[in-house]
Amino acid sequence: MKKIIGVLCIIAAIAITIMTLDEDLNYAPQTFGQYISLMFCTALTIGGAFLIMSENKES
């Protein structure tokens, strides 16, 4: 179950990153809101990876 949630976290982070950087295609955050969004996506990715790893240790 944790593995599924971890994969969904990473997919959500990728989707939010694409939506954030899709307006201007130079792929650099320009506004403060984009910085906050990208930091949130980084936290989602790390959290999802941690969930996937913790499942493997238990089983």
GROMACS .gro file of C-alpha atoms in nm:
model
   59
    1MET     CA    1   0.000   0.000   0.000
    2LYS     CA    2   0.283   0.241   0.085
    3LYS     CA    3   0.446   0.167  -0.250
    4ILE     CA    4   0.129   0.271  -0.438
    5ILE     CA    5   0.105   0.596  -0.241
    6GLY     CA    6   0.474   0.666  -0.305
    7VAL     CA    7   0.434   0.619  -0.680
    8LEU     CA    8   0.127   0.846  -0.677
    9CYS     CA    9   0.326   1.113  -0.489
   10ILE     CA   10   0.600   1.107  -0.752
   11ILE     CA   11   0.349   1.117  -1.040
   12ALA     CA   12   0.173   1.413  -0.876
   13ALA     CA   13   0.505   1.594  -0.831
   14ILE     CA   14   0.593   1.544  -1.198
   15ALA     CA   15   0.248   1.666  -1.306
   16ILE     CA   16   0.266   1.979  -1.087
   17THR     CA   17   0.618   2.053  -1.215
   18ILE     CA   18   0.503   2.026  -1.577
   19MET     CA   19   0.203   2.251  -1.507
   20THR     CA   20   0.420   2.506  -1.324
   21LEU     CA   21   0.687   2.531  -1.593
   22ASP     CA   22   0.458   2.490  -1.894
   23GLU     CA   23   0.369   2.859  -1.924
   24ASP     CA   24   0.721   2.969  -2.014
   25LEU     CA   25   0.934   2.704  -2.176
   26ASN     CA   26   1.271   2.821  -2.046
   27TYR     CA   27   1.232   2.585  -1.746
   28ALA     CA   28   1.353   2.827  -1.481
   29PRO     CA   29   1.129   2.943  -1.196
   30GLN     CA   30   1.067   3.319  -1.229
   31THR     CA   31   0.816   3.411  -0.960
   32PHE     CA   32   0.813   3.334  -0.589
   33GLY     CA   33   0.507   3.113  -0.639
   34GLN     CA   34   0.697   2.894  -0.883
   35TYR     CA   35   0.982   2.854  -0.632
   36ILE     CA   36   0.732   2.747  -0.362
   37SER     CA   37   0.565   2.505  -0.604
   38LEU     CA   38   0.895   2.347  -0.707
   39MET     CA   39   1.007   2.310  -0.344
   40PHE     CA   40   0.674   2.140  -0.271
   41CYS     CA   41   0.730   1.905  -0.566
   42THR     CA   42   1.080   1.825  -0.442
   43ALA     CA   43   0.937   1.737  -0.100
   44LEU     CA   44   0.668   1.521  -0.265
   45THR     CA   45   0.930   1.335  -0.467
   46ILE     CA   46   1.153   1.270  -0.165
   47GLY     CA   47   0.850   1.162   0.040
   48GLY     CA   48   0.732   0.926  -0.232
   49ALA     CA   49   1.076   0.773  -0.269
   50PHE     CA   50   1.098   0.731   0.109
   51LEU     CA   51   0.760   0.553   0.113
   52ILE     CA   52   0.872   0.317  -0.165
   53MET     CA   53   1.197   0.240   0.020
   54SER     CA   54   1.035   0.185   0.359
   55GLU     CA   55   0.803  -0.080   0.211
   56ASN     CA   56   1.103  -0.285   0.097
   57LYS     CA   57   1.264  -0.282   0.443
   58GLU     CA   58   0.952  -0.416   0.617
   59SER     CA   59   0.888  -0.708   0.387
   0.00000   0.00000   0.00000
